[in-house]
Short mmCIF file of C-alpha atoms in Angstrom, two decimals:
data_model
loop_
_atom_site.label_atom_id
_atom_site.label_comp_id
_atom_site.label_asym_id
_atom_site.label_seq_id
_atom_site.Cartn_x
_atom_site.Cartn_y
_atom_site.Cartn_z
CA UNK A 1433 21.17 19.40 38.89
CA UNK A 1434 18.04 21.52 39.46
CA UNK A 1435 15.06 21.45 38.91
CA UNK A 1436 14.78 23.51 36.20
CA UNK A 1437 17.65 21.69 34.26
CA UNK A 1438 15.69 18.45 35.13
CA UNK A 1439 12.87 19.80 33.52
CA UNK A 1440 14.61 21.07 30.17
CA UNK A 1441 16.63 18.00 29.88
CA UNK A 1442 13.41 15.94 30.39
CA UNK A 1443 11.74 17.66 27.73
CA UNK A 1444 14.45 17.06 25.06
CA UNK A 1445 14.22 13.73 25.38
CA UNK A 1446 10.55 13.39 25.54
CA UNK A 1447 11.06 15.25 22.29
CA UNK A 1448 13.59 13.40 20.60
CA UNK A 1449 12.54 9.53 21.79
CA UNK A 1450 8.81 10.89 20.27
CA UNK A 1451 10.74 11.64 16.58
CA UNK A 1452 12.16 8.47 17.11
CA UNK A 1453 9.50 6.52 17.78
CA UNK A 1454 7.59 8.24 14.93
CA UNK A 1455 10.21 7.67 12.61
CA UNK A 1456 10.68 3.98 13.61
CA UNK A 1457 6.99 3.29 13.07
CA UNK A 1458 7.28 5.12 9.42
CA UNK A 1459 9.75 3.19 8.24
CA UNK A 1460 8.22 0.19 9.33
CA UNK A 1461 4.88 0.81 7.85
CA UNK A 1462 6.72 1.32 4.57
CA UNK A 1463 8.33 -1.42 4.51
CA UNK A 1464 5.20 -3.33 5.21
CA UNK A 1465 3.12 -1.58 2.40
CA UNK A 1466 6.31 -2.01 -0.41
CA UNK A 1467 6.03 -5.57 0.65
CA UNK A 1468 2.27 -5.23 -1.28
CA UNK A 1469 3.22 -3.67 -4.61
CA UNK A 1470 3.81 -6.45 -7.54
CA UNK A 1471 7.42 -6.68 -8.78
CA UNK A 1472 6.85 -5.02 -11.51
CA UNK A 1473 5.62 -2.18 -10.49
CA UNK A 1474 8.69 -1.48 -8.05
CA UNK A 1475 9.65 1.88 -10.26
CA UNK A 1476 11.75 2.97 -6.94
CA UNK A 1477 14.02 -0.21 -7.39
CA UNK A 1478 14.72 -0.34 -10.83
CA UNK A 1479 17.52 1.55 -12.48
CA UNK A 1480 15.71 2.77 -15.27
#
């Protein structure tokens, strides 16, 4: 491999374990904050 392919390679997965890691940490702050709402006003899990 050289060094340039090292380089581009690194960079996509710099790139993609960052939109991971974003996305990960998204999810779970969602999850945390739905966790807050009362029951009842849960509009996203009712099938009204």
């Amino acid at each position: 491999m050289t060094e340039t392919t090292l380089y581009i390679v690194l960079s996509w997965a710099v790139t993609f374990g960052g939109i991971g890691a974003y996305a990960a940490v998204t999810i779970r702050r969602g999850r945390r904050l739905s966790e807050q709402v009362e029951p009842q006003r849960r509009r996203w899990m009712s099938s009204d």
